[in-house]
PDB file of C-alpha atoms in Angstrom:
ATOM      1  CA  MET A   1       0.128   0.037   0.046  1.00 48.00           C
ATOM      2  CA  PRO A   2       1.709   3.371  -1.026  1.00 54.00           C
ATOM      3  CA  ARG A   3       1.820   5.707   1.655  1.00 55.00           C
ATOM      4  CA  GLY A   4       0.939   9.044   0.608  1.00 54.00           C
ATOM      5  CA  SER A   5      -1.770  11.311   1.237  1.00 62.00           C
ATOM      6  CA  GLN A   6      -4.117   8.257   0.779  1.00 64.00           C
ATOM      7  CA  GLY A   7      -1.674   5.892   3.140  1.00 64.00           C
ATOM      8  CA  VAL A   8      -3.392   5.265   6.765  1.00 62.00           C
ATOM      9  CA  LYS A   9      -0.910   7.084   9.175  1.00 70.00           C
ATOM     10  CA  PRO A  10       0.053   4.750  11.843  1.00 68.00           C
ATOM     11  CA  LEU A  11      -0.506   5.869  15.626  1.00 73.00           C
ATOM     12  CA  GLY A  12       1.735   6.264  18.083  1.00 77.00           C
ATOM     13  CA  PHE A  13       1.555   5.849  21.752  1.00 77.00           C
ATOM     14  CA  ALA A  14       0.224   9.131  23.154  1.00 79.00           C
ATOM     15  CA  ALA A  15      -2.431   8.643  20.739  1.00 81.00           C
ATOM     16  CA  LEU A  16      -3.241   5.256  22.417  1.00 87.00           C
ATOM     17  CA  ARG A  17      -2.311   6.412  25.674  1.00 88.00           C
ATOM     18  CA  PRO A  18      -5.928   7.962  26.534  1.00 90.00           C
ATOM     19  CA  VAL A  19      -7.732   4.415  25.537  1.00 91.00           C
ATOM     20  CA  LEU A  20      -4.892   1.818  28.117  1.00 92.00           C
ATOM     21  CA  VAL A  21      -5.523   4.788  30.954  1.00 93.00           C
ATOM     22  CA  GLY A  22      -8.892   4.977  30.186  1.00 94.00           C
ATOM     23  CA  MET A  23      -9.544   0.940  30.857  1.00 96.00           C
ATOM     24  CA  LEU A  24      -7.506   0.926  33.906  1.00 95.00           C
ATOM     25  CA  LEU A  25      -9.900   4.324  35.124  1.00 96.00           C
ATOM     26  CA  VAL A  26     -12.985   1.540  34.485  1.00 96.00           C
ATOM     27  CA  VAL A  27     -11.776  -1.385  36.238  1.00 96.00           C
ATOM     28  CA  ASP A  28     -10.242   1.043  39.125  1.00 96.00           C
ATOM     29  CA  ALA A  29     -13.973   2.686  39.493  1.00 95.00           C
ATOM     30  CA  GLY A  30     -15.555  -1.058  39.766  1.00 95.00           C
ATOM     31  CA  ILE A  31     -13.473  -2.254  42.342  1.00 94.00           C
ATOM     32  CA  VAL A  32     -14.039   1.385  44.843  1.00 95.00           C
ATOM     33  CA  LEU A  33     -17.697   0.615  43.844  1.00 95.00           C
ATOM     34  CA  VAL A  34     -17.709  -2.741  44.823  1.00 95.00           C
ATOM     35  CA  LEU A  35     -15.526  -2.164  47.919  1.00 93.00           C
ATOM     36  CA  GLY A  36     -18.025   1.059  48.839  1.00 92.00           C
ATOM     37  CA  ILE A  37     -21.228  -1.285  48.019  1.00 94.00           C
ATOM     38  CA  GLY A  38     -20.412  -4.431  50.096  1.00 91.00           C
ATOM     39  CA  ARG A  39     -18.835  -2.977  52.786  1.00 90.00           C
ATOM     40  CA  HIS A  40     -17.270  -6.543  54.152  1.00 90.00           C
ATOM     41  CA  LYS A  41     -15.185  -6.171  57.162  1.00 93.00           C
ATOM     42  CA  GLY A  42     -12.054  -4.626  56.350  1.00 92.00           C
ATOM     43  CA  TRP A  43     -12.976  -2.616  54.142  1.00 91.00           C
ATOM     44  CA  LEU A  44     -11.902   0.838  54.620  1.00 93.00           C
ATOM     45  CA  PRO A  45      -8.087   0.678  54.164  1.00 94.00           C
ATOM     46  CA  PRO A  46      -8.547  -1.000  50.190  1.00 94.00           C
ATOM     47  CA  PHE A  47     -11.075   1.454  49.704  1.00 93.00           C
ATOM     48  CA  ILE A  48      -8.810   4.471  50.564  1.00 95.00           C
ATOM     49  CA  GLY A  49      -6.255   3.011  48.709  1.00 95.00           C
ATOM     50  CA  PHE A  50      -7.799   2.590  45.437  1.00 94.00           C
ATOM     51  CA  GLY A  51      -9.674   5.879  45.901  1.00 95.00           C
ATOM     52  CA  ILE A  52      -6.185   7.608  45.793  1.00 96.00           C
ATOM     53  CA  VAL A  53      -5.418   5.465  43.125  1.00 96.00           C
ATOM     54  CA  LEU A  54      -8.614   6.594  41.467  1.00 95.00           C
ATOM     55  CA  VAL A  55      -7.640  10.205  42.150  1.00 96.00           C
ATOM     56  CA  GLY A  56      -4.745  10.038  40.724  1.00 96.00           C
ATOM     57  CA  LEU A  57      -5.857   7.993  37.365  1.00 95.00           C
ATOM     58  CA  ILE A  58      -8.392  10.821  36.448  1.00 95.00           C
ATOM     59  CA  TRP A  59      -5.306  13.412  36.573  1.00 95.00           C
ATOM     60  CA  PHE A  60      -3.590  10.859  34.604  1.00 94.00           C
ATOM     61  CA  MET A  61      -6.459  10.702  32.337  1.00 94.00           C
ATOM     62  CA  GLY A  62      -7.131  14.205  31.306  1.00 93.00           C
ATOM     63  CA  TRP A  63      -3.212  14.849  31.226  1.00 91.00           C
ATOM     64  CA  SER A  64      -3.116  11.683  28.653  1.00 91.00           C
ATOM     65  CA  VAL A  65      -6.040  13.467  26.513  1.00 90.00           C
ATOM     66  CA  ARG A  66      -4.494  17.439  26.636  1.00 89.00           C
ATOM     67  CA  HIS A  67      -1.166  15.100  25.381  1.00 85.00           C
ATOM     68  CA  ARG A  68      -2.963  12.686  23.369  1.00 80.00           C
ATOM     69  CA  HIS A  69      -0.884  14.449  20.031  1.00 76.00           C
ATOM     70  CA  ASP A  70       2.915  14.675  20.996  1.00 71.00           C
ATOM     71  CA  ASP A  71       3.425  11.750  18.938  1.00 68.00           C
ATOM     72  CA  ASP A  72       2.063  13.561  16.022  1.00 66.00           C
ATOM     73  CA  GLN A  73       5.164  16.509  15.931  1.00 62.00           C
ATOM     74  CA  ASP A  74       8.170  13.188  15.587  1.00 51.00           C
ATOM     75  CA  ALA A  75       6.446  12.069  12.510  1.00 49.00           C
ATOM     76  CA  ARG A  76       6.691  14.929  10.238  1.00 50.00           C
TER      77      ARG A  76
END
């Protein structure tokens, strides 16, 4: 397949990072939700721990969406 204006541009890691972080975000949010709803014995320490990770992932998701085109400069 010729590489020109018709060719498909390959995606770099910066474009895929929001997808990967989004998957981690969904999994961690699910764990926090299950811990919060279930409230089994000893639920508070893991809830706090996974909640802190969730806040970090939310920040990282915002950062990765803002920087998803960082690889575009290298491809020129």
